[in-house]
Structure formats: structure tokens, C-alpha cells
Coordinates of N, CA and C and ligand atoms in Angstrom, one line a residue:
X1 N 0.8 -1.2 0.0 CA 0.0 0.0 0.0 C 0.9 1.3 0.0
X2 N 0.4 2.3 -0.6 CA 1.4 3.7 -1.1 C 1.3 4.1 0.5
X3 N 2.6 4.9 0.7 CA 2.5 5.3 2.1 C 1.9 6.8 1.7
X4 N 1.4 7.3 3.0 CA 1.1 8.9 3.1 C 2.1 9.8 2.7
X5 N 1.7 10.9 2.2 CA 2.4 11.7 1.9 C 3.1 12.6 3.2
X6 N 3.9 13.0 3.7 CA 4.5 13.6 5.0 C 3.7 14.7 4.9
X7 N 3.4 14.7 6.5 CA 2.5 15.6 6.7 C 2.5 15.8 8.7
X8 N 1.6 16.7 9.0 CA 1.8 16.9 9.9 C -0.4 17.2 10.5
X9 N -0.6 16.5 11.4 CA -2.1 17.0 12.0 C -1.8 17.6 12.8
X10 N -2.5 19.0 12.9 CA -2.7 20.1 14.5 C -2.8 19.1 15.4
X11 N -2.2 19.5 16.2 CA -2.7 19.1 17.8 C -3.1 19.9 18.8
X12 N -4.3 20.6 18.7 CA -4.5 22.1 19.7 C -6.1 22.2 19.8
X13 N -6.2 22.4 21.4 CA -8.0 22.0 21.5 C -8.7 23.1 20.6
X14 N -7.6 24.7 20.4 CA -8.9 25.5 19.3 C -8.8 24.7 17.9
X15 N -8.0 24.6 17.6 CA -8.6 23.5 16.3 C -9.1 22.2 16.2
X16 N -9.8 21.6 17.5 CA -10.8 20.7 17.4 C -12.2 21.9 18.0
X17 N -12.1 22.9 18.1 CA -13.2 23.6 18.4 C -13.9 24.5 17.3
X18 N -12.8 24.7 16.5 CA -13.2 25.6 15.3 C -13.4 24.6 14.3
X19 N -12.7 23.6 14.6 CA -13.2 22.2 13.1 C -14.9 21.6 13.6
X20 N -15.2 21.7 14.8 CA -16.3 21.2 15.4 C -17.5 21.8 14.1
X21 N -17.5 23.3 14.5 CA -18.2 24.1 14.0 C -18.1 24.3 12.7
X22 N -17.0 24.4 12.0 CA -16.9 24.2 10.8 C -18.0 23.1 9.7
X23 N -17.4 21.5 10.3 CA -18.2 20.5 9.9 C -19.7 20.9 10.2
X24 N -20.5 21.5 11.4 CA -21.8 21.1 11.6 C -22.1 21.5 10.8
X25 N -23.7 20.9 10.0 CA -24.3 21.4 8.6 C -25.4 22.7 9.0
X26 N -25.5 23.2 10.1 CA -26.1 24.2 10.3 C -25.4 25.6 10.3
X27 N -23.7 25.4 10.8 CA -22.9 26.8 10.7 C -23.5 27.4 9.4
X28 N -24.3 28.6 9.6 CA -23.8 29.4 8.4 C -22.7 30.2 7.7
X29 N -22.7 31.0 6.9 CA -21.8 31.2 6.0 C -20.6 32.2 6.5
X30 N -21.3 33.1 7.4 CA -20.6 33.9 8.1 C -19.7 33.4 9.0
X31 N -20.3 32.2 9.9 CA -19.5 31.9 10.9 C -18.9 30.4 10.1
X32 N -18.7 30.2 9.2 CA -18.3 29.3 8.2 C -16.7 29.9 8.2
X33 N -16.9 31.3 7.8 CA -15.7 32.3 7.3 C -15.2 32.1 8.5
X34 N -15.5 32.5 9.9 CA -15.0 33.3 10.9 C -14.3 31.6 11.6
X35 N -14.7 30.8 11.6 CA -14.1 29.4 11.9 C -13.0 29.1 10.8
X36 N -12.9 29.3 9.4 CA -12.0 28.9 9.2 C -11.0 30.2 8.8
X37 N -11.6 30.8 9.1 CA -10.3 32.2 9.8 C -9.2 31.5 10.9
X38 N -9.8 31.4 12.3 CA -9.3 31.0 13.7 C -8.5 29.5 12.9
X39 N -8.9 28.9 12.1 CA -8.0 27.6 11.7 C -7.0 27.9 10.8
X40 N -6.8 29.2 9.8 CA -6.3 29.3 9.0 C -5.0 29.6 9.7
X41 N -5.2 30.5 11.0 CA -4.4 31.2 11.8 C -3.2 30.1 12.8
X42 N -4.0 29.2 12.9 CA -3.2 27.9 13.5 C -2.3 27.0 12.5
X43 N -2.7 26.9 11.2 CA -2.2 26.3 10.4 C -1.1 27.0 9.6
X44 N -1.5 28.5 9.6 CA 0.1 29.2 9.2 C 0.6 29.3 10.4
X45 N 0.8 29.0 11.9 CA 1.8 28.9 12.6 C 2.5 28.3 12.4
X46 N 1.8 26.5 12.4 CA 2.6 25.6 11.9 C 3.4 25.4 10.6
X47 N 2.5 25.7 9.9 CA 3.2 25.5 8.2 C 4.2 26.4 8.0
X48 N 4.4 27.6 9.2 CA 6.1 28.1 9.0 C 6.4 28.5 10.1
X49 N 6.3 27.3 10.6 CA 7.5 27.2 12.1 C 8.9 26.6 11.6
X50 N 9.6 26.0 10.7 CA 10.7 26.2 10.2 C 11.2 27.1 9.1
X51 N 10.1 27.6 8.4 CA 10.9 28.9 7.6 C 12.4 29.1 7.6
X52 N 13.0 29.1 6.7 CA 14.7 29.6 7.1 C 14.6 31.1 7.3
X53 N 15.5 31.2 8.0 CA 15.9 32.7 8.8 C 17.3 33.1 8.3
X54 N 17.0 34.4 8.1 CA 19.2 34.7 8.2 C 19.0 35.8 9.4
X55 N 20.4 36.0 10.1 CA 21.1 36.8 11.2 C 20.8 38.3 10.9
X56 N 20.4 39.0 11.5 CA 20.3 40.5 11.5 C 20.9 40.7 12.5
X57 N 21.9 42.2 12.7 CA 22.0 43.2 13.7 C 21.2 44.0 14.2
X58 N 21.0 44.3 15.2 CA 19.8 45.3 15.5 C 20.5 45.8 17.0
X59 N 19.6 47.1 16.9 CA 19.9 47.9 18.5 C 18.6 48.1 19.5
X60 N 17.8 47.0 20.2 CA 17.6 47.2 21.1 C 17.9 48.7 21.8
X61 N 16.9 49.3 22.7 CA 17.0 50.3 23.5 C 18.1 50.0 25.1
X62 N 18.5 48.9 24.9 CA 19.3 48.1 25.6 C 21.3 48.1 25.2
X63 N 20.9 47.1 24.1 CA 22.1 46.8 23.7 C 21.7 46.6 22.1
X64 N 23.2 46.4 21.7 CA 23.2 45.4 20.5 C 23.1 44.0 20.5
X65 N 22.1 43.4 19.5 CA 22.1 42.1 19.3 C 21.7 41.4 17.7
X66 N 22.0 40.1 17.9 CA 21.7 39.7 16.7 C 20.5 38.7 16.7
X67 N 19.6 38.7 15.8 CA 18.1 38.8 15.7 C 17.8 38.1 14.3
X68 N 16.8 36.9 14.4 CA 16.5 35.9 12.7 C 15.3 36.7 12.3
X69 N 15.6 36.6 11.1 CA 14.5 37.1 10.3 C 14.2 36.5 8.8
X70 N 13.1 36.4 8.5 CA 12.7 35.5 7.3 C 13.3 36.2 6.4
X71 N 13.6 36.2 5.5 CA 14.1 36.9 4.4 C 13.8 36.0 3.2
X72 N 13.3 34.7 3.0 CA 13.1 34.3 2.0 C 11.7 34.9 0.9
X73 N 11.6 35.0 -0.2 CA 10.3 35.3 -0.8 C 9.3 34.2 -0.5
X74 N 8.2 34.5 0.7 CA 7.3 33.2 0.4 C 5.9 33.6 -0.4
X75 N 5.1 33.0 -0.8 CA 4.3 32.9 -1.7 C 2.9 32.3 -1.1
X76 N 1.7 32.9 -1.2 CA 0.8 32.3 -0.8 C -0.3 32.1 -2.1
X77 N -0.5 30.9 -2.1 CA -1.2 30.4 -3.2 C -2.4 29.8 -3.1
X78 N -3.7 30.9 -2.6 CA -5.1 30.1 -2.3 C -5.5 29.5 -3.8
X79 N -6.1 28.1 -3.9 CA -7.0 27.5 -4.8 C -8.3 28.2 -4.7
X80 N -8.9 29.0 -5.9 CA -10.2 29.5 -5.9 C -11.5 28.2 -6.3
X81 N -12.3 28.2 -5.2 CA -12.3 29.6 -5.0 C -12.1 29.5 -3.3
X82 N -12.3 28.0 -2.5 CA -12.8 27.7 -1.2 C -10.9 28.3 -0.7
X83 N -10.0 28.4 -1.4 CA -8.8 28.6 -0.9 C -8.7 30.2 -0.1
X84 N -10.0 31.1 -0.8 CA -9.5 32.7 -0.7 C -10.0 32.7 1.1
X85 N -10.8 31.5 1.7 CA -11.0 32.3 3.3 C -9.9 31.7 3.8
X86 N -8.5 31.5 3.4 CA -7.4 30.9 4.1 C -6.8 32.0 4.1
X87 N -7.1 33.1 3.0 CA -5.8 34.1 2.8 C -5.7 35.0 4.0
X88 N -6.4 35.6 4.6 CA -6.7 36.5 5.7 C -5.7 36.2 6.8
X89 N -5.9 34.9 7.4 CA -4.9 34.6 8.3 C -3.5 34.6 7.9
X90 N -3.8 33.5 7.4 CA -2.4 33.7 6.5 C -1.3 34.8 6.7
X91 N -2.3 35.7 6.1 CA -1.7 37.1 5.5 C -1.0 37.9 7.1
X92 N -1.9 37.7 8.0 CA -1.9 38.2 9.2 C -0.7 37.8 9.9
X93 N -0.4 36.4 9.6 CA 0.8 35.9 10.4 C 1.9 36.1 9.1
X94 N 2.0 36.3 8.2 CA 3.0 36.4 6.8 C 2.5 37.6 6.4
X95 N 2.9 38.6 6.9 CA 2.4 40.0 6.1 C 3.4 40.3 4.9
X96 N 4.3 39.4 4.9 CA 5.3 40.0 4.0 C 5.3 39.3 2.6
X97 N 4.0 38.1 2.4 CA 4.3 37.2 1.7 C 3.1 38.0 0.2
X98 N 3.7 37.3 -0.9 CA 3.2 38.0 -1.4 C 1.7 37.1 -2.0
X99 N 0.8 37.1 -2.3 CA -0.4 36.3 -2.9 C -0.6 35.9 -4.5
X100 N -0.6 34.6 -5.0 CA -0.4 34.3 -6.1 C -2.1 33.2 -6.3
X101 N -2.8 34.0 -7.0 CA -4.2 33.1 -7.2 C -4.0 32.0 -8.1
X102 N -4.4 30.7 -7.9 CA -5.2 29.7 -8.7 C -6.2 29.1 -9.1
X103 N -6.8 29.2 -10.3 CA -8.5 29.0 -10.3 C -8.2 27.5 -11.0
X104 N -9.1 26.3 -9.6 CA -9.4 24.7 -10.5 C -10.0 24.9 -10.0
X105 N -11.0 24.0 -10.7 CA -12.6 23.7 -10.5 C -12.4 21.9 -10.5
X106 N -13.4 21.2 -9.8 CA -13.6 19.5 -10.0 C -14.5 19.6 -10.5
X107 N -14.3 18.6 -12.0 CA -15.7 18.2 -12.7 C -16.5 17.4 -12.3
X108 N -17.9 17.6 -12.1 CA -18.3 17.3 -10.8 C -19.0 16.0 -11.0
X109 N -18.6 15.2 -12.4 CA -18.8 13.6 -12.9 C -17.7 12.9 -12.5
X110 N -17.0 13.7 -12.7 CA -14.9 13.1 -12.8 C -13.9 13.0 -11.6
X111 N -14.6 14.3 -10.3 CA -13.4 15.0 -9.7 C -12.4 15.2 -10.0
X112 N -12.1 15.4 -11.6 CA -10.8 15.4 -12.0 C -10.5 17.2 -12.4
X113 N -9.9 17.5 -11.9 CA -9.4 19.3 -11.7 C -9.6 19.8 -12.9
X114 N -10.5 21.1 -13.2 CA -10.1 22.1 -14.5 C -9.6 23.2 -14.0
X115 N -8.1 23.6 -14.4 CA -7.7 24.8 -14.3 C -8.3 25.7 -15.3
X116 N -9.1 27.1 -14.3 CA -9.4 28.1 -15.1 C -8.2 29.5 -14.8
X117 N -8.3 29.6 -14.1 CA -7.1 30.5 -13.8 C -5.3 30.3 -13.1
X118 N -4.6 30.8 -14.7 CA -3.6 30.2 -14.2 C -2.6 31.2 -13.4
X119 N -1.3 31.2 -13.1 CA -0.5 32.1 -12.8 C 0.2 33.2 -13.3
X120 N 0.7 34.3 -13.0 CA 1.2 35.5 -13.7 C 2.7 35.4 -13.9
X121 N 2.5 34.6 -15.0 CA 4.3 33.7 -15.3 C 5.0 35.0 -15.4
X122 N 4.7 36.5 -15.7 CA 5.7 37.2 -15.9 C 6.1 37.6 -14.7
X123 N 5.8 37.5 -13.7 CA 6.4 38.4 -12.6 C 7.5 36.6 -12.0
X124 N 8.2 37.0 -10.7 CA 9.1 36.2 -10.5 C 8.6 35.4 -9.8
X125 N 9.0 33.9 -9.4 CA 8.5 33.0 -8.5 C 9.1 33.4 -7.1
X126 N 8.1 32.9 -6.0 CA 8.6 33.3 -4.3 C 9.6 32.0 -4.4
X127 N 10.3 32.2 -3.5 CA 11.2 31.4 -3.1 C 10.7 29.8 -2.6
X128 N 9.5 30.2 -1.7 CA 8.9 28.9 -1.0 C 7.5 29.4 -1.1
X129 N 6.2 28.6 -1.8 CA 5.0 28.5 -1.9 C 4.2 27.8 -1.1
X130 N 3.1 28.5 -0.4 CA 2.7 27.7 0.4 C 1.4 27.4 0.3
X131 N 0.7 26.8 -1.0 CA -0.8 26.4 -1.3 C -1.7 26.4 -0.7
X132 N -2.8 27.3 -0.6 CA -3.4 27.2 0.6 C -5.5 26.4 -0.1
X133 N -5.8 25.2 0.7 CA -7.2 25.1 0.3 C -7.6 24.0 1.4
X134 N -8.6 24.3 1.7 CA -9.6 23.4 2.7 C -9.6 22.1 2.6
X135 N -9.6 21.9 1.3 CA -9.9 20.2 1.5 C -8.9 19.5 0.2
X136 N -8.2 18.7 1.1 CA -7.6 17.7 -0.2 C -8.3 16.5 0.1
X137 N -8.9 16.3 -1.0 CA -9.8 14.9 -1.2 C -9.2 14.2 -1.9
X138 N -9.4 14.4 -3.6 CA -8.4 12.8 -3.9 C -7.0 13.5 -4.3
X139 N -7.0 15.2 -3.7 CA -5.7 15.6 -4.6 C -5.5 16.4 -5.8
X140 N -6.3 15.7 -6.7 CA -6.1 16.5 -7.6 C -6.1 17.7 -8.2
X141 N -6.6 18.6 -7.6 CA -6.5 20.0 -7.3 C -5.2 20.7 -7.4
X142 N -5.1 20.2 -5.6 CA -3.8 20.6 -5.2 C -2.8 19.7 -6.2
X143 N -2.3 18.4 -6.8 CA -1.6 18.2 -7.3 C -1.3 19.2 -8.7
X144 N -2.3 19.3 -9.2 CA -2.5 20.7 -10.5 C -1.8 21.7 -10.0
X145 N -2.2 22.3 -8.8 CA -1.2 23.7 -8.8 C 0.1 23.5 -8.3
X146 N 0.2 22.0 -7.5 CA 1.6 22.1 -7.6 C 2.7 21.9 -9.0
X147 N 1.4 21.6 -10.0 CA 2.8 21.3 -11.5 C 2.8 22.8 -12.1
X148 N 2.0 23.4 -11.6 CA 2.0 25.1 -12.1 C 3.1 25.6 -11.7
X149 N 3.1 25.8 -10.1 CA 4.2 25.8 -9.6 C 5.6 25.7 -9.7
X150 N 5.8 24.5 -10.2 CA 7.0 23.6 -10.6 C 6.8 24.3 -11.9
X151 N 5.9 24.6 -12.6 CA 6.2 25.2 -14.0 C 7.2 26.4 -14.0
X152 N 6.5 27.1 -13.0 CA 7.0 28.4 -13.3 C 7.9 28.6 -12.2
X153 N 8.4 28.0 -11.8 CA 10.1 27.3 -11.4 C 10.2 27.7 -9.7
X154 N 9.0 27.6 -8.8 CA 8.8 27.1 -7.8 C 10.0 26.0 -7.4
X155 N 10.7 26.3 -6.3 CA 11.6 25.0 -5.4 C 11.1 24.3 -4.6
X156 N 10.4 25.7 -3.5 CA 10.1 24.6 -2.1 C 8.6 24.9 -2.7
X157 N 7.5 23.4 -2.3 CA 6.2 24.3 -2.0 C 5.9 23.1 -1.0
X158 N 5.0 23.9 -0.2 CA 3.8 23.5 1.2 C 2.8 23.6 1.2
X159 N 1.9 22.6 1.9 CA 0.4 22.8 1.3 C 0.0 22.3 2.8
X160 N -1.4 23.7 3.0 CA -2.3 24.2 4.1 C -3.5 23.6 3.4
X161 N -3.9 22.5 4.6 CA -5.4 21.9 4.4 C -6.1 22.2 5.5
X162 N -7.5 22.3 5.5 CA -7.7 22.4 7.1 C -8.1 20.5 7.1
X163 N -9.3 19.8 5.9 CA -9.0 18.3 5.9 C -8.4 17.9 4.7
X164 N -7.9 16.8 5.6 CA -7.4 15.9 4.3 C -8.0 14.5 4.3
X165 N -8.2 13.8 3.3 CA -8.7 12.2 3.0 C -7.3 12.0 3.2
X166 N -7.3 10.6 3.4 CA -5.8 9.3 3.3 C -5.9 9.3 2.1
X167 N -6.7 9.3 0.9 CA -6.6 9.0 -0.3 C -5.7 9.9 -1.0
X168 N -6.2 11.1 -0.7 CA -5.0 12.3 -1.1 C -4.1 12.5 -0.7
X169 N -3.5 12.1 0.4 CA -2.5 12.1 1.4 C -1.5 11.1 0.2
X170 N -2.2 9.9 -0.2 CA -1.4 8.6 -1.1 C -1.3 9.6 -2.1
X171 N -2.4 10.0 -2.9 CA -1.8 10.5 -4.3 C -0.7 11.4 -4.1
X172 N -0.5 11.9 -3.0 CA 0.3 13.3 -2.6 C 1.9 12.7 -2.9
X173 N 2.0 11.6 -2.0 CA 3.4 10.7 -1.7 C 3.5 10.0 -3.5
X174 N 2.7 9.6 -4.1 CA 3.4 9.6 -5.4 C 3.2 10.4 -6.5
X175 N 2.4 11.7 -6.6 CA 2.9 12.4 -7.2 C 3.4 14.1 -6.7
X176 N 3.2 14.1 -5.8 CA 4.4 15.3 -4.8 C 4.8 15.2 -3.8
X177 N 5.8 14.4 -3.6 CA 6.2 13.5 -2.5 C 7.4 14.6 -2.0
X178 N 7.8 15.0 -2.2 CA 8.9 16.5 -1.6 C 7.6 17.6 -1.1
X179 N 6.0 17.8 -1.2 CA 5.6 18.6 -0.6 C 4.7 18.3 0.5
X180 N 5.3 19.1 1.6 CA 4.8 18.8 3.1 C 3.1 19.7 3.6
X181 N 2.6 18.3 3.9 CA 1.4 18.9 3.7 C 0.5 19.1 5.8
X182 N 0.6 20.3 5.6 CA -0.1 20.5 6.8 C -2.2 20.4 7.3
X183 N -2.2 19.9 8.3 CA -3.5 19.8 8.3 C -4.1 19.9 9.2
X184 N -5.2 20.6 9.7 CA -5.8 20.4 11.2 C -6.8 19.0 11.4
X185 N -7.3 18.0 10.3 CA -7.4 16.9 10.3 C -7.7 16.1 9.3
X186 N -7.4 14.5 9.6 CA -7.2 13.5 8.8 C -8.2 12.9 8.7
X187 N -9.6 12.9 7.8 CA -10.5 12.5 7.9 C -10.3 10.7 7.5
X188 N -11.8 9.7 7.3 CA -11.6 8.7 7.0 C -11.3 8.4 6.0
X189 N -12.4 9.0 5.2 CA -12.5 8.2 3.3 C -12.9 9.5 2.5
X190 N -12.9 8.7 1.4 CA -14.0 9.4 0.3 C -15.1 8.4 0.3
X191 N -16.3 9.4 -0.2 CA -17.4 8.5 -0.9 C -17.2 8.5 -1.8
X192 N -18.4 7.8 -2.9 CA -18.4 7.2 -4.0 C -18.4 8.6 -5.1
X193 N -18.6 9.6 -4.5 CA -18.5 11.3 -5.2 C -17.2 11.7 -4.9
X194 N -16.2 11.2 -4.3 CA -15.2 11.7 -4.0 C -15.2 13.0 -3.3
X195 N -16.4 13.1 -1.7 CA -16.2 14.0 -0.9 C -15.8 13.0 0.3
X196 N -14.9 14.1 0.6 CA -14.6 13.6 2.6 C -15.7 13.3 3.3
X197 N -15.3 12.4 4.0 CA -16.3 11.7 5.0 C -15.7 11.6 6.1
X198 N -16.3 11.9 8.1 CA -17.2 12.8 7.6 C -16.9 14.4 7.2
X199 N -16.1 15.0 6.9 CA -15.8 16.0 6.0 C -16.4 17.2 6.8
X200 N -16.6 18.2 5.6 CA -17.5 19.1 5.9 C -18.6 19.7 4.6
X201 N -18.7 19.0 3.9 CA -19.5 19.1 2.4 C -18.8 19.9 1.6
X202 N -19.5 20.6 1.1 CA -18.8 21.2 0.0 C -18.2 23.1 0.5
X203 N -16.8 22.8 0.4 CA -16.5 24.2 1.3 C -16.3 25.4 0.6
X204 N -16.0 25.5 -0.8 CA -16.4 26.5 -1.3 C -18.2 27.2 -0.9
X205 N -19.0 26.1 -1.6 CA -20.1 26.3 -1.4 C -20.7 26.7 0.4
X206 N -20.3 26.3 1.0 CA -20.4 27.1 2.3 C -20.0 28.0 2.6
X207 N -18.6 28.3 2.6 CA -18.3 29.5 2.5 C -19.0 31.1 1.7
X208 N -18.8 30.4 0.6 CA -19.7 31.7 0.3 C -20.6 31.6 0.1
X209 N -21.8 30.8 0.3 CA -23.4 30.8 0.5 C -23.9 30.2 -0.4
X210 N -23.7 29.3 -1.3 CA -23.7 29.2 -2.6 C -24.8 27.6 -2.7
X211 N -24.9 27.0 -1.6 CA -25.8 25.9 -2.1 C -26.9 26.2 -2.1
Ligands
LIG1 C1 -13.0 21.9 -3.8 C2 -11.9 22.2 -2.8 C3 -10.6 21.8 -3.5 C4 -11.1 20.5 -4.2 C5 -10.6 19.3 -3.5 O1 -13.0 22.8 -4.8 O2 -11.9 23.6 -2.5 O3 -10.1 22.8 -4.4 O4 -12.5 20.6 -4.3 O5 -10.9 18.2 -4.1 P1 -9.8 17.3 -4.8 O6 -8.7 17.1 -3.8 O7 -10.5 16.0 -5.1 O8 -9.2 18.0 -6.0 P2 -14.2 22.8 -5.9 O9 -13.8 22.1 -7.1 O10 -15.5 22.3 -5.3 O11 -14.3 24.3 -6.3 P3 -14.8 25.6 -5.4 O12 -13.8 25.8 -4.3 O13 -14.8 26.7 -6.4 O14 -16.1 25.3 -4.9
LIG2 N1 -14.3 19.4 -2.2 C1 -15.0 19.9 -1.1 O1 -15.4 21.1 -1.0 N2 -15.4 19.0 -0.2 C2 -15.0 17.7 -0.2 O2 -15.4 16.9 0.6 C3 -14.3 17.3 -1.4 C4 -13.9 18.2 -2.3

């Protein structure tokens, strides 16, 4: 059996509190947003708690010292459309990163990804990308923007779920097995539609009001 792709599950009681509410099928749309705000905010802790740093000097009202500071370009790459309520936090803990949109859609016979919107190949690639979308189910989404990525000459990239299936976790380990994928949790399965189970339905469509 294909092992999981590396990865890492939250372990923090607000992210079994904000995933609570999230899944229930009565949250509305608003507090849909405002839960996966509080989770987006936990999951960019993690997903760059190793960041490389270089050495600054700096003067304290004290003394002089020397002080790490991110200095790499990182990249934040929500999947449109359920990826854009990730950006907020994100943004809040990485104010310095800059935002790179991706538009896939799943055809909803197939679950097989259509890219509608692609990347702005003329400007430069961030150093480290960090894909941001709610749900990896079989993957293929996220595996799509990571070949964009890699297109347009991406090195490091990282990928923010709030769930993930095992199923996608596998497709991850054989076909983007160098990207480390963070998650606040690892649901069971897919169903026969290729949604997580038990999931939280369809998170675009919740999010913005849409069913
Ligand atoms: C959802 C979700 C992911 C994708 C996950 O998007 O936001 O992008 O499905 O499924 P996968 O891992 O099987 O590819 P959807 O296609 O529903 O688009 P939306 O966000 O615009 O609703
Ligand atoms: N996309 C969703 O929004 N939810 C799922 O469970 C699977 C794919």
C-alpha cells in the first residue's frame, strides 16, 4: 500500500473547536468564514515554524544584538475559490508574503481538476510556496497547482489543508512526495462522489453561500 504523503495534523484543542463548528451542517456562511479564519491562523503557525531565517544586527534600546529574520520570498497560493478564506490569516501571520491566485474547479462527474485560472508567469517566483485550500480529497487539485508551480520554477512548495482524506495524502506521496502537507485533520474516506467523509461538504459552497 502507497504510504502517506509527510505531513503533519494540528494538535491544539482551538482546532478541534473551530473544526467542530466548521463540519456542523447548520454553521452558516458567516461563521463558516470566521471558523475557518481561527483555523487558518493555527495552520500558518505551523506550516512556517521552520521557515529559514538569516542573522540581523539590530539595537535594542538596551544593547546590540543579533536577531532571525525571514528573508526568503514566500508565496501564498489560495485554490479559488474555497482557498480565498485561508488568505486572511495567513496574510496576518506572513504580512510580508506576497499572494499568487489559482483558479481549479472539479468536474463534478470526474473530480478530475479544470484549471481556469492560471499564474502571472511574468512576474518572478517566491522562493517557498505555500498552497493554501480546505480540503484535499483525492488531490487532484492541489496536485495541479503544484505542477504550475513547478512550471513556473517554484523550489520549495507547502500545502495548508484544514482536511485531508488518506486518499489524497497517497496520491500526494506519489505524485508530490517533496511537498509537506499540513492539516488540522485526517478524515476517513471518500465517498463514491469523491467527498470527505465525515468532511464538511462542499467548502467552497459554504463558505460563500452558494448551495
Ligand atoms: C474543492 C476544494 C478543492 C477541491 C478538493 O473545490 O476547495 O479545491 O474541491 O478536491 P480534490 O482534492 O479531489 O481535487 P471545488 O472544485 O469544489 O471548487 P470551489 O472551491 O470553487 O467550490
Ligand atoms: N471538495 C469539497 O469542497 N469537499 C469535499 O469533501 C471534497 C472536495
Amino acid at each position: 500500500m502507497t504510504e502517506h504523503a509527510p505531513h503533519v495534523v494540528l494538535q491544539h484543542a482551538l482546532a478541534e473547536h473551530h473544526l467542530a463548528r466548521l463540519r456542523a451542517k447548520e454553521t452558516d456562511s458567516a461563521a463558516f468564514q470566521t471558523d475557518l479564519h481561527a483555523l487558518s491562523l493555527l495552520l500558518a503557525a505551523e506550516c512556517s515554524r521552520d521557515l529559514p531565517t538569516t542573522p540581523a544586527s539590530i539595537e535594542t534600546p538596551m544593547q546590540s544584538m543579533t536577531v532571525q529574520r525571514i528573508a526568503h520570498r514566500i508565496g501564498l497560493v489560495p485554490i479559488l475559490r474555497a482557498g480565498l478564506g485561508m488568505v486572511q490569516g495567513f496574510r496576518e501571520l506572513l504580512p510580508f508574503a506576497a499572494v499568487h491566485h489559482i483558479g481549479i474547479r472539479r468536474d463534478e462527474a470526474t473530480a478530475a481538476p479544470i484549471p481556469y485560472y492560471d499564474l502571472r508567469q511574468d512576474q518572478s517566483p517566491p522562493d517557498i510556496a505555500i498552497v493554501l485550500d480546505p480540503m484535499l480529497a483525492t488531490a487532484g487539485s492541489a496536485i495541479c497547482a503544484i505542477r504550475m508551480l513547478q512550471e513556473w520554477g517554484v523550489r520549495e512548495i507547502r500545502m495548508a489543508a484544514i482536511i485531508a482524506a488518506p486518499e489524497g495524502l497517497r496520491a500526494m506521496a506519489v505524485n508530490a512526495p517533496q511537498v509537506h502537507v499540513v492539516t488540522a485533520a485526517l478524515d476517513e474516506r471518500l465517498d463514491e462522489n469523491c467527498y470527505i467523509c465525515p468532511g464538511l461538504g462542499d467548502a467552497g459552497d459554504r463558505l460563500f453561500g452558494t448551495t
